[in-house]
PDB file of N, CA and C in Angstrom:
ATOM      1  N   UNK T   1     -38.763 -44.281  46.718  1.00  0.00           N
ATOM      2  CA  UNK T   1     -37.983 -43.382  45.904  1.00  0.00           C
ATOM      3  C   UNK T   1     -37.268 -42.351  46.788  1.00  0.00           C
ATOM      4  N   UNK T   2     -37.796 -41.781  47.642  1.00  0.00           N
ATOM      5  CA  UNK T   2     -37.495 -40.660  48.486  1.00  0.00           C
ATOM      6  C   UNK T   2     -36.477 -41.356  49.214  1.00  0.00           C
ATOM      7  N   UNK T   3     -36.905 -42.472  50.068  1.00  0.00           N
ATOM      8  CA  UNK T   3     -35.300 -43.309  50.630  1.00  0.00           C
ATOM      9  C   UNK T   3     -33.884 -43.311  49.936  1.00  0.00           C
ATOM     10  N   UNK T   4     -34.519 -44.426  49.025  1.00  0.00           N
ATOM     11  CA  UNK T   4     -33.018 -44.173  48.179  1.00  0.00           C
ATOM     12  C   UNK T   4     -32.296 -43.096  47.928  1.00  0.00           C
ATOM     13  N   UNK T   5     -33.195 -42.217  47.423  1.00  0.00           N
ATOM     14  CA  UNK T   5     -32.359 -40.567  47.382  1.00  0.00           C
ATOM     15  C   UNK T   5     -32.078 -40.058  48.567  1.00  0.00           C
ATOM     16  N   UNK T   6     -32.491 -40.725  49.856  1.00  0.00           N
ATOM     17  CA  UNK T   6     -31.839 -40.229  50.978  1.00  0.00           C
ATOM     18  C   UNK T   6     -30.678 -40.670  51.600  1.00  0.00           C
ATOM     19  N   UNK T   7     -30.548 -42.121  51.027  1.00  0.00           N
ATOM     20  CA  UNK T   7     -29.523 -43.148  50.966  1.00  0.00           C
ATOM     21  C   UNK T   7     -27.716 -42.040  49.922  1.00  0.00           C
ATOM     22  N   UNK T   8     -28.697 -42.272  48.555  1.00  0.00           N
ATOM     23  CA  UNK T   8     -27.936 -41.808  47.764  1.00  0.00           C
ATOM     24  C   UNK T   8     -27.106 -40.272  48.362  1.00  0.00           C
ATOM     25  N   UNK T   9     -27.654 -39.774  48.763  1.00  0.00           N
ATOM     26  CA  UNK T   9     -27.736 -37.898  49.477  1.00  0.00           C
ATOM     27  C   UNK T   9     -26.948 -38.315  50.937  1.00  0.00           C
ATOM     28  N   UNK T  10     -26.619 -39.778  51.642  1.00  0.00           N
ATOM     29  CA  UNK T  10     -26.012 -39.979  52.795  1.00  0.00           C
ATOM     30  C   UNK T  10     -24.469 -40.165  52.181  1.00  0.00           C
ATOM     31  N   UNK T  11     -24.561 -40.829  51.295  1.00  0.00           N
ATOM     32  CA  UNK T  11     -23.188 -41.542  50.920  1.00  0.00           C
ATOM     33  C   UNK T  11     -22.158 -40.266  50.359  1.00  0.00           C
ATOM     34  N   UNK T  12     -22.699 -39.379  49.344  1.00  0.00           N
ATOM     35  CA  UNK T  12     -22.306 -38.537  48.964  1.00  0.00           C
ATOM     36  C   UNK T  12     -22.044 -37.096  50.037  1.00  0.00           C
ATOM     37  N   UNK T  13     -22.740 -37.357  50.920  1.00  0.00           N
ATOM     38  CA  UNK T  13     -22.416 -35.910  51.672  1.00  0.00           C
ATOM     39  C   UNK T  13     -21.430 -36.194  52.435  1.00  0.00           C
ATOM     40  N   UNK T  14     -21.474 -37.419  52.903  1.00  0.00           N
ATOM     41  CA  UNK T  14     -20.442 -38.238  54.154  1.00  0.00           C
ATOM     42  C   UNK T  14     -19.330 -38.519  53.332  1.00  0.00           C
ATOM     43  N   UNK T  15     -19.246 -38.528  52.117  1.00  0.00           N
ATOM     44  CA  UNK T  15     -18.340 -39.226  51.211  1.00  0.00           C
ATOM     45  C   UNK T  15     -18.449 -40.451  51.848  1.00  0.00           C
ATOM     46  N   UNK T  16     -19.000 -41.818  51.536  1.00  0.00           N
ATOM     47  CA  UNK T  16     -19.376 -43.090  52.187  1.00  0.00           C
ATOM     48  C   UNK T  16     -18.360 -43.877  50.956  1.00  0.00           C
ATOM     49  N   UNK T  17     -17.582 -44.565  51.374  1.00  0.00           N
ATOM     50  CA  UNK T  17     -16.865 -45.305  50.995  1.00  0.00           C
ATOM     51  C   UNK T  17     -16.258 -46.253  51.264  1.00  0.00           C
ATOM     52  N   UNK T  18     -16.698 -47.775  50.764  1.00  0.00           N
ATOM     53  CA  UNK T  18     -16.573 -49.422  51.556  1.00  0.00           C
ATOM     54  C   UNK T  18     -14.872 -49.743  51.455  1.00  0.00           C
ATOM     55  N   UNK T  19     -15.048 -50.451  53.180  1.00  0.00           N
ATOM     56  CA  UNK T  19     -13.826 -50.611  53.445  1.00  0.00           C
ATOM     57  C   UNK T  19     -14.053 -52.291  53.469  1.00  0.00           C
ATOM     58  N   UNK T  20     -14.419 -52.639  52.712  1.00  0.00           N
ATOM     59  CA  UNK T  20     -14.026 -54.487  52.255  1.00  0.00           C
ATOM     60  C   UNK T  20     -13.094 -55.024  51.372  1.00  0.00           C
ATOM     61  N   UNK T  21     -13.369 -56.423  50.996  1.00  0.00           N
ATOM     62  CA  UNK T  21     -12.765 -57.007  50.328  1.00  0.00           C
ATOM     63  C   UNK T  21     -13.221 -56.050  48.482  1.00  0.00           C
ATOM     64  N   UNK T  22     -12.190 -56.303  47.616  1.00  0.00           N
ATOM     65  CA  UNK T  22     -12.457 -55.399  46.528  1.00  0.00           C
ATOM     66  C   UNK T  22     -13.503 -56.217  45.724  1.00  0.00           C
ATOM     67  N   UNK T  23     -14.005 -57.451  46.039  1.00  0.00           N
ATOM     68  CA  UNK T  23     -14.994 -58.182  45.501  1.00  0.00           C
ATOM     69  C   UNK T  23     -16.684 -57.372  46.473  1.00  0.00           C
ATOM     70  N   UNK T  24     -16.276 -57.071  47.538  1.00  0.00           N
ATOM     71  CA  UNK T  24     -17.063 -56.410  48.055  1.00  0.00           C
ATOM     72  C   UNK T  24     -17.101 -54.591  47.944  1.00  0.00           C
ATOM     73  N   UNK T  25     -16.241 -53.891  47.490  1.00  0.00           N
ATOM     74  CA  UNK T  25     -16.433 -52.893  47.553  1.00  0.00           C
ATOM     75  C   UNK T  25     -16.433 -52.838  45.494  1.00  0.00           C
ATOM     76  N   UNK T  26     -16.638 -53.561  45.191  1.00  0.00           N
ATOM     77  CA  UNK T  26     -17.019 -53.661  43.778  1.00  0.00           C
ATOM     78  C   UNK T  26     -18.692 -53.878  43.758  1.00  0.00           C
ATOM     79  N   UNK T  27     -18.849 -54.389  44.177  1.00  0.00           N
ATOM     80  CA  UNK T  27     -20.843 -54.753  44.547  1.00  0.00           C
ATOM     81  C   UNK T  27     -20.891 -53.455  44.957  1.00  0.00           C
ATOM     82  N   UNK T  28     -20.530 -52.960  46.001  1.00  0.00           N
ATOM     83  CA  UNK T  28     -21.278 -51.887  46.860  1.00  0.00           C
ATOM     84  C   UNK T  28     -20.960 -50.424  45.671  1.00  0.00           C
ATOM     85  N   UNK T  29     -20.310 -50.584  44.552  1.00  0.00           N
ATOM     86  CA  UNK T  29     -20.475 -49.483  43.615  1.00  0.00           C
ATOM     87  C   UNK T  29     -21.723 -49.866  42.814  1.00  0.00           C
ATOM     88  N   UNK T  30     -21.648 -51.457  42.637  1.00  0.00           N
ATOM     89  CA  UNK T  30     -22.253 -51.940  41.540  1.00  0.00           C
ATOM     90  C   UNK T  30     -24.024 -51.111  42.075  1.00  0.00           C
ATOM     91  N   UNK T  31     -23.967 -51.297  43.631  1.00  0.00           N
ATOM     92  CA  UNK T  31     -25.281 -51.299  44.704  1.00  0.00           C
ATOM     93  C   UNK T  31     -25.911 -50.118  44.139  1.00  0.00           C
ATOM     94  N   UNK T  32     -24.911 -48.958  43.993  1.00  0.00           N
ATOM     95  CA  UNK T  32     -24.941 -47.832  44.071  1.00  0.00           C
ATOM     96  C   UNK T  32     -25.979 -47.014  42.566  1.00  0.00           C
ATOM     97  N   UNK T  33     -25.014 -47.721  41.814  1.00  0.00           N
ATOM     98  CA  UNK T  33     -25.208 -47.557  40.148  1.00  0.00           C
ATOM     99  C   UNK T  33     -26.677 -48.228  40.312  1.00  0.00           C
ATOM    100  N   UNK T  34     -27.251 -49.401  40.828  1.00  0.00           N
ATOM    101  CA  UNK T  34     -28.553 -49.720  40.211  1.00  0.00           C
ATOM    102  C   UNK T  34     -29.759 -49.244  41.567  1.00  0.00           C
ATOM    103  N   UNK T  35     -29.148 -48.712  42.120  1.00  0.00           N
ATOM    104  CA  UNK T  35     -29.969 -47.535  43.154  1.00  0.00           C
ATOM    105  C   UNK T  35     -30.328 -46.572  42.377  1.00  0.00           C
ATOM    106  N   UNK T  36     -29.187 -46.132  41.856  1.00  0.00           N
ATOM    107  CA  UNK T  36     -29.681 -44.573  41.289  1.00  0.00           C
ATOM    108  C   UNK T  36     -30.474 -44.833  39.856  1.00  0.00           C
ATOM    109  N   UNK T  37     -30.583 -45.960  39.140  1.00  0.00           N
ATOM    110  CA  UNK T  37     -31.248 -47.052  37.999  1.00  0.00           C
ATOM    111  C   UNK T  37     -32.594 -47.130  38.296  1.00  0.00           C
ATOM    112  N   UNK T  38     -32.578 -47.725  39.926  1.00  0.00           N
ATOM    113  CA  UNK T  38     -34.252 -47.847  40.097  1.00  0.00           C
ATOM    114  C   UNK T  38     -34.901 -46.492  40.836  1.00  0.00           C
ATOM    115  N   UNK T  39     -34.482 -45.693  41.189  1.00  0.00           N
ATOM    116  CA  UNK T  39     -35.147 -44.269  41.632  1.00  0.00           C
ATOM    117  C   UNK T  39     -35.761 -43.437  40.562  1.00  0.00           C
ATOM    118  N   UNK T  40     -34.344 -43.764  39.315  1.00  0.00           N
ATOM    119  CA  UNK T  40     -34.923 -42.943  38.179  1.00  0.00           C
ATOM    120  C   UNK T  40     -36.132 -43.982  37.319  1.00  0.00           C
ATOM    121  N   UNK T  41     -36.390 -44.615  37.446  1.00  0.00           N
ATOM    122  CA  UNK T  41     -36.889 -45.560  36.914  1.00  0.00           C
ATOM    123  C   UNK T  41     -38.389 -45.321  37.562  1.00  0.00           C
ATOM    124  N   UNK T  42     -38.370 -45.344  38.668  1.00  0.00           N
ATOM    125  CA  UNK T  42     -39.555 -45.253  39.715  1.00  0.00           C
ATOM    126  C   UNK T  42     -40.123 -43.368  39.655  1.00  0.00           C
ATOM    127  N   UNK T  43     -39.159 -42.935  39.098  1.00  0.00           N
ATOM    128  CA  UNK T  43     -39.992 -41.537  38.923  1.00  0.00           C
ATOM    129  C   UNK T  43     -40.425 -41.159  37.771  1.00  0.00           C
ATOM    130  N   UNK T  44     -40.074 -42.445  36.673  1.00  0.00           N
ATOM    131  CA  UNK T  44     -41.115 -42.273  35.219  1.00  0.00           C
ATOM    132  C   UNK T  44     -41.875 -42.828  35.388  1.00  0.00           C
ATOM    133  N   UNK T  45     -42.227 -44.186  35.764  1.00  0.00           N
ATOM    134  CA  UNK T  45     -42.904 -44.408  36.302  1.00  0.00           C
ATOM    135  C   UNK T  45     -44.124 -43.675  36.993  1.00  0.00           C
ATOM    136  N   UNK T  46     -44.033 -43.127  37.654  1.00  0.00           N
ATOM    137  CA  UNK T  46     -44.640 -42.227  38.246  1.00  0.00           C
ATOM    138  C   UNK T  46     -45.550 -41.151  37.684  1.00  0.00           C
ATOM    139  N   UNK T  47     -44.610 -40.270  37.394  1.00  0.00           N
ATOM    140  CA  UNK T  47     -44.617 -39.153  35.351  1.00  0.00           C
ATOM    141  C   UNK T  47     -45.271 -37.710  36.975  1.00  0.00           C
ATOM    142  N   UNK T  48     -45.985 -37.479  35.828  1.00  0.00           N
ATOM    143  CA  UNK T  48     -46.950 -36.329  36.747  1.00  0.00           C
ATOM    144  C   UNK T  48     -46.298 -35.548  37.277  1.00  0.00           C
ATOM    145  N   UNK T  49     -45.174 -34.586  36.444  1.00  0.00           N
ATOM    146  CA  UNK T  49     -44.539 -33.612  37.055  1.00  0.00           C
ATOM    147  C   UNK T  49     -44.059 -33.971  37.927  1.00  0.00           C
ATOM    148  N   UNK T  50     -43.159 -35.146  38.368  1.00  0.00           N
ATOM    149  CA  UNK T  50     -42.428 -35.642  39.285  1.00  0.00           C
ATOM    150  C   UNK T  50     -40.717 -35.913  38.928  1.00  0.00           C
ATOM    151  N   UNK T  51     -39.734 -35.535  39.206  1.00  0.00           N
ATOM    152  CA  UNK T  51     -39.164 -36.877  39.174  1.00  0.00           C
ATOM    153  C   UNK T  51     -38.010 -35.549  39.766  1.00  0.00           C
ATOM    154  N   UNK T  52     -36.608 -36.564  39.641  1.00  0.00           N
ATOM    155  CA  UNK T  52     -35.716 -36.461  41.310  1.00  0.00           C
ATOM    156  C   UNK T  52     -34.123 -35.985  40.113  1.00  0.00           C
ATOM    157  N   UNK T  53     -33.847 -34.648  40.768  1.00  0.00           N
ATOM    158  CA  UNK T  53     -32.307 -34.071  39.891  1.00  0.00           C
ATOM    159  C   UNK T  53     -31.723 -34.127  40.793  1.00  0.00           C
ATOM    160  N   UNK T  54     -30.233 -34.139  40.394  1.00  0.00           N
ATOM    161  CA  UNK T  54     -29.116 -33.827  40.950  1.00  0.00           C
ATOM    162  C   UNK T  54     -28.206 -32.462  41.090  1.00  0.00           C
ATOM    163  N   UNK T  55     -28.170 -32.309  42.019  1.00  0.00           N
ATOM    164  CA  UNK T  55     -27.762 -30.814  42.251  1.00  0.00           C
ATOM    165  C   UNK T  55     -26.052 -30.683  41.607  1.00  0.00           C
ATOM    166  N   UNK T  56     -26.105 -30.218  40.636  1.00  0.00           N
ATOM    167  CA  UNK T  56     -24.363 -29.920  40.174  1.00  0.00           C
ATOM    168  C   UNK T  56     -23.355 -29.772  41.087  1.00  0.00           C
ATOM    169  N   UNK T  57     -23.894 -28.828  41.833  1.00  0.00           N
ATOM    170  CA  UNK T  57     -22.563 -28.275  42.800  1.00  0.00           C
ATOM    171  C   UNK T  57     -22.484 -29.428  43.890  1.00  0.00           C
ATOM    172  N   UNK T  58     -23.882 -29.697  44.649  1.00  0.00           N
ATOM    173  CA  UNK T  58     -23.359 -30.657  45.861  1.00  0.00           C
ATOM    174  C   UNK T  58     -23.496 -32.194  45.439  1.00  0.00           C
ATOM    175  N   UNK T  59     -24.079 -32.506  44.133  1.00  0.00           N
ATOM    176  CA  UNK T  59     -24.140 -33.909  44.114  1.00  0.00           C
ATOM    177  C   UNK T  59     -25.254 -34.653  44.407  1.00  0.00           C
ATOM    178  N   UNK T  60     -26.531 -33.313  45.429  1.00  0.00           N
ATOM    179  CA  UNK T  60     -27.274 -34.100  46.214  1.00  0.00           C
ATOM    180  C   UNK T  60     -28.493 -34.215  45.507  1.00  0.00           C
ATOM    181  N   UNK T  61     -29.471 -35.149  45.528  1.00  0.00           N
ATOM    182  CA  UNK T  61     -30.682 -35.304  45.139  1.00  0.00           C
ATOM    183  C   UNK T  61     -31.549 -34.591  45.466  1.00  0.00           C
ATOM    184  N   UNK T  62     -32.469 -33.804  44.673  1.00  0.00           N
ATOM    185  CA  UNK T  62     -33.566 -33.299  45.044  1.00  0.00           C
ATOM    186  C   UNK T  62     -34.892 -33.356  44.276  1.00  0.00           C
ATOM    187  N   UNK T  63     -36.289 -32.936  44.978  1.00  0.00           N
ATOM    188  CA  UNK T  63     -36.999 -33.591  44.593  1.00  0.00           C
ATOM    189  C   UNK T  63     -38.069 -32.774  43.571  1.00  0.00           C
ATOM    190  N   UNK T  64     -38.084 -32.733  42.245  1.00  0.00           N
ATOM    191  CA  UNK T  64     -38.475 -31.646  41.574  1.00  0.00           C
ATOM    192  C   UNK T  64     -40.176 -31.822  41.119  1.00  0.00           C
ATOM    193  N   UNK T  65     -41.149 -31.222  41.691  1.00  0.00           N
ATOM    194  CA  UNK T  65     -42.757 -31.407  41.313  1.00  0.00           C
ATOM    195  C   UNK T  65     -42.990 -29.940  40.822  1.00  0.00           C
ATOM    196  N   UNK T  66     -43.460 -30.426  39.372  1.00  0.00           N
ATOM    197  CA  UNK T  66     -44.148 -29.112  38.343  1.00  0.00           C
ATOM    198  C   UNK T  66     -42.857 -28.268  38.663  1.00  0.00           C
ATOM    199  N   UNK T  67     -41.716 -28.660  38.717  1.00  0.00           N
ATOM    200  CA  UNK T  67     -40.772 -27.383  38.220  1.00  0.00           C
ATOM    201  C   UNK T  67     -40.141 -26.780  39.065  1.00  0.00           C
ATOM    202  N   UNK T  68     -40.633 -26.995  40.754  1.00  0.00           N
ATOM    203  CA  UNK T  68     -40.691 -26.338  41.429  1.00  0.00           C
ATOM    204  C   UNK T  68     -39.560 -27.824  42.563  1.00  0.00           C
ATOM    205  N   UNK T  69     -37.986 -26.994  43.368  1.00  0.00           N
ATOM    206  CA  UNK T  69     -37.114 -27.595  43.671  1.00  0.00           C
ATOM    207  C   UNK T  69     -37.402 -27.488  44.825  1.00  0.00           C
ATOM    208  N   UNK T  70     -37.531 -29.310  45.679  1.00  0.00           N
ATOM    209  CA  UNK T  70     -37.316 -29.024  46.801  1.00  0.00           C
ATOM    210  C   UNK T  70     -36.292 -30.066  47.607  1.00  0.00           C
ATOM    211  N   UNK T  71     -35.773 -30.024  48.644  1.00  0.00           N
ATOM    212  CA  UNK T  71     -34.461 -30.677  49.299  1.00  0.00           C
ATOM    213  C   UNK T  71     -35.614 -31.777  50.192  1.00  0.00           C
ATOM    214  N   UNK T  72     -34.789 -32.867  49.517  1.00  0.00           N
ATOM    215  CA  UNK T  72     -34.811 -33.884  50.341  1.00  0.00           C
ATOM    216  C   UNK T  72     -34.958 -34.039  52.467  1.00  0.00           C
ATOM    217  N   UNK T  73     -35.623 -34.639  53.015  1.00  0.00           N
ATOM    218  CA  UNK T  73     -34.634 -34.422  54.778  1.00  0.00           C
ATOM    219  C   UNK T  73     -33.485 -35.621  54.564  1.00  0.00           C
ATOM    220  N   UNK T  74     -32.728 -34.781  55.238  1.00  0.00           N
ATOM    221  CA  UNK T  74     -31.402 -35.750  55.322  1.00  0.00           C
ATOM    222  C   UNK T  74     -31.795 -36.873  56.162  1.00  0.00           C
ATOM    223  N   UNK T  75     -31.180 -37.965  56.328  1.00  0.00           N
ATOM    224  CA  UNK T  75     -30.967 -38.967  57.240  1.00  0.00           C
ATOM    225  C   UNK T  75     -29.956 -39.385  57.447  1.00  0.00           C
ATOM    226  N   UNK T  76     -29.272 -40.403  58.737  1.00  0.00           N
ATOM    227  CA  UNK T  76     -28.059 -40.634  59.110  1.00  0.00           C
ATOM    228  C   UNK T  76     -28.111 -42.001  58.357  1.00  0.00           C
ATOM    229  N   UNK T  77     -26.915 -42.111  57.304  1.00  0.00           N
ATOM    230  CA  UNK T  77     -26.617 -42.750  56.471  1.00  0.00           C
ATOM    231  C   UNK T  77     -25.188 -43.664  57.136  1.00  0.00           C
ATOM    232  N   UNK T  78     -24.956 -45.148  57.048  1.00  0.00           N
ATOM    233  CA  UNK T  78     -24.018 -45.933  57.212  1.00  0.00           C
ATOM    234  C   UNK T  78     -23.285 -46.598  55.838  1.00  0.00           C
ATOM    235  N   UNK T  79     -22.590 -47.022  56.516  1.00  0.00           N
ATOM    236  CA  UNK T  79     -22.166 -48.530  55.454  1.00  0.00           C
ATOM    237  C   UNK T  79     -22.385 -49.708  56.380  1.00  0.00           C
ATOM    238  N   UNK T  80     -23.811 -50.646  55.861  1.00  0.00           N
ATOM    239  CA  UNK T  80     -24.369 -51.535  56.551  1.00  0.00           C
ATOM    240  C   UNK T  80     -23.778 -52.842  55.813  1.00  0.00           C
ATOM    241  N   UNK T  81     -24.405 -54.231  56.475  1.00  0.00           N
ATOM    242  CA  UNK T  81     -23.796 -55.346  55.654  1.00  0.00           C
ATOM    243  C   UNK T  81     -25.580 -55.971  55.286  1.00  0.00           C
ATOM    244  N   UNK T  82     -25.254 -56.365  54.332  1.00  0.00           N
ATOM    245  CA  UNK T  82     -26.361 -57.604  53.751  1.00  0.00           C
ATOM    246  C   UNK T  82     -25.878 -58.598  53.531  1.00  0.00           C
ATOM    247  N   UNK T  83     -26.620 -59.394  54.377  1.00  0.00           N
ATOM    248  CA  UNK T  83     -26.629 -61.353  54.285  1.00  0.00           C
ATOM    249  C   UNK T  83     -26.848 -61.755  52.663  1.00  0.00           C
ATOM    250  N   UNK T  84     -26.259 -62.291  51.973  1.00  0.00           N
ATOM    251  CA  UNK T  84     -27.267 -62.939  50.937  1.00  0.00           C
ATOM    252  C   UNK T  84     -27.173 -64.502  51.016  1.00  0.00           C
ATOM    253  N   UNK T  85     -28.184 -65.612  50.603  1.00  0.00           N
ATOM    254  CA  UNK T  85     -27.657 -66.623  50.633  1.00  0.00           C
ATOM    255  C   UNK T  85     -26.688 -67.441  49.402  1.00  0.00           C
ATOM    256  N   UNK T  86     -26.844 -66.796  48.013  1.00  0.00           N
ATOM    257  CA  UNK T  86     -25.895 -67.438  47.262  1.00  0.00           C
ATOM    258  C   UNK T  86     -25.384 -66.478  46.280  1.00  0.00           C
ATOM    259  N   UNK T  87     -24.307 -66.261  46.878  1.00  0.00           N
ATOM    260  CA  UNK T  87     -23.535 -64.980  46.028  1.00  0.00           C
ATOM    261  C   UNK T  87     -22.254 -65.295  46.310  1.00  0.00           C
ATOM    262  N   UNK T  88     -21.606 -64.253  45.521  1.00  0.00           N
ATOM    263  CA  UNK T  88     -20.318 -64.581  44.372  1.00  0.00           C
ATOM    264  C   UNK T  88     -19.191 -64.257  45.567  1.00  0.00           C
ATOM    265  N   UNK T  89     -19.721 -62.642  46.472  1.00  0.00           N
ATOM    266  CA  UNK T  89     -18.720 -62.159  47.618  1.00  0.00           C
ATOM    267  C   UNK T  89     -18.486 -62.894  48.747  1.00  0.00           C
ATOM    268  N   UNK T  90     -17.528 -63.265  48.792  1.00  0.00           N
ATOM    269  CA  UNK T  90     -16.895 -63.575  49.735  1.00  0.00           C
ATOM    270  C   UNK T  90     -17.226 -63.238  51.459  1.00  0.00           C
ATOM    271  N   UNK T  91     -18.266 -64.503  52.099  1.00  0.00           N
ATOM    272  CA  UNK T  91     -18.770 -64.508  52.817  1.00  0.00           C
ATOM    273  C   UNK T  91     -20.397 -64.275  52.496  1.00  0.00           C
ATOM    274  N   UNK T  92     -20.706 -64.087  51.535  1.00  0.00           N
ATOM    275  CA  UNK T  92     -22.114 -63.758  51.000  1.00  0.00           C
ATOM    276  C   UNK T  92     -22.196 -62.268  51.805  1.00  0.00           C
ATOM    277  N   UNK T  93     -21.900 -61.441  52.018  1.00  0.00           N
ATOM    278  CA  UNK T  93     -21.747 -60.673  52.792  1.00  0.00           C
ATOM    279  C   UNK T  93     -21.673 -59.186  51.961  1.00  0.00           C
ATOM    280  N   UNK T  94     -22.716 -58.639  51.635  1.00  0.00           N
ATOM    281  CA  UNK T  94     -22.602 -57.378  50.667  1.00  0.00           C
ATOM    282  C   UNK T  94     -22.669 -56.084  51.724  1.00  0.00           C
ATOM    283  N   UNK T  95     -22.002 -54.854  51.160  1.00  0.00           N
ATOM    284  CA  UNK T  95     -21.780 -53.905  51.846  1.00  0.00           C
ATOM    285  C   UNK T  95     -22.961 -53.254  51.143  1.00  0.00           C
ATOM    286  N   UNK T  96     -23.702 -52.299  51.948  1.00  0.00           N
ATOM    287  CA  UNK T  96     -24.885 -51.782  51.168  1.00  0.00           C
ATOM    288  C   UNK T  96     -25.285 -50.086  52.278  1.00  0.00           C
ATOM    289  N   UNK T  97     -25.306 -48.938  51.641  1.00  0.00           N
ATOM    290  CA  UNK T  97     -25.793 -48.149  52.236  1.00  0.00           C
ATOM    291  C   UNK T  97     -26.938 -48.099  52.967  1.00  0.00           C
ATOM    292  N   UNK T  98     -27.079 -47.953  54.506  1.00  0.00           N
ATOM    293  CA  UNK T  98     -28.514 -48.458  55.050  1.00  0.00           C
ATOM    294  C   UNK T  98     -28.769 -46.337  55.568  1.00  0.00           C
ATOM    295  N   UNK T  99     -30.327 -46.160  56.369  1.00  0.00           N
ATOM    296  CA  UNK T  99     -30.477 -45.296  56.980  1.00  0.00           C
ATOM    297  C   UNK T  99     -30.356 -46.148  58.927  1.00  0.00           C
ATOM    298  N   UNK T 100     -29.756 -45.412  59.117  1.00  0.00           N
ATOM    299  CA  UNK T 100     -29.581 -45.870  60.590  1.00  0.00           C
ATOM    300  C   UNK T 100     -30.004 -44.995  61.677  1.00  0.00           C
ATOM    301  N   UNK T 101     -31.085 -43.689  61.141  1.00  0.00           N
ATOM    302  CA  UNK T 101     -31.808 -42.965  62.501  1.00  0.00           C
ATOM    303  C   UNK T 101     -33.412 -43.552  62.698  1.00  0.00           C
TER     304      UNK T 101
END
């Protein structure tokens, strides 16, 4: 959970934005949307005075226990590629936010 929101918190601070084919930079939104699907998902999951807001002003994820706000650590965020073997993009080749430190 904490990754992804560090993922999510790379793309947005860097403004991360795929320079592929539009069959590929259509996935890598699609990537995006069911990232932020399974984080929130994984922090009900969870329950117990947990789970992960978005900061209005910067966009960025943070991580909220019993009420109480705290900031994510940043990490150095890319635009990486993923292999897949049978997919629709062109080259099987998906663009996907990785951590790269």
């Amino acid at each position: 959970m904490i990754e992804v929101a560090q993922q999510l918190n790379g793309v947005q601070k860097n403004n991360l934005k795929p320079n592929g084919t539009p069959e590929q930079n259509k996935q890598y939104n699609l990537t995006i949307q069911e990232r932020i699907a399974q984080m929130k998902s994984n922090v009900e999951y969870i329950g117990a005075g947990l789970s992960v807001v978005q900061d209005s002003k910067t966009g960025l994820y943070k991580l909220c226990i019993d009420n109480k706000l705290y900031d994510i650590p940043e990490r150095k965020v890319e635009i990486g590629k993923e292999y897949v073997e049978d997919g629709i993009i062109e080259g099987n080749v998906f663009l996907v936010p990785v951590i790269v430190d």
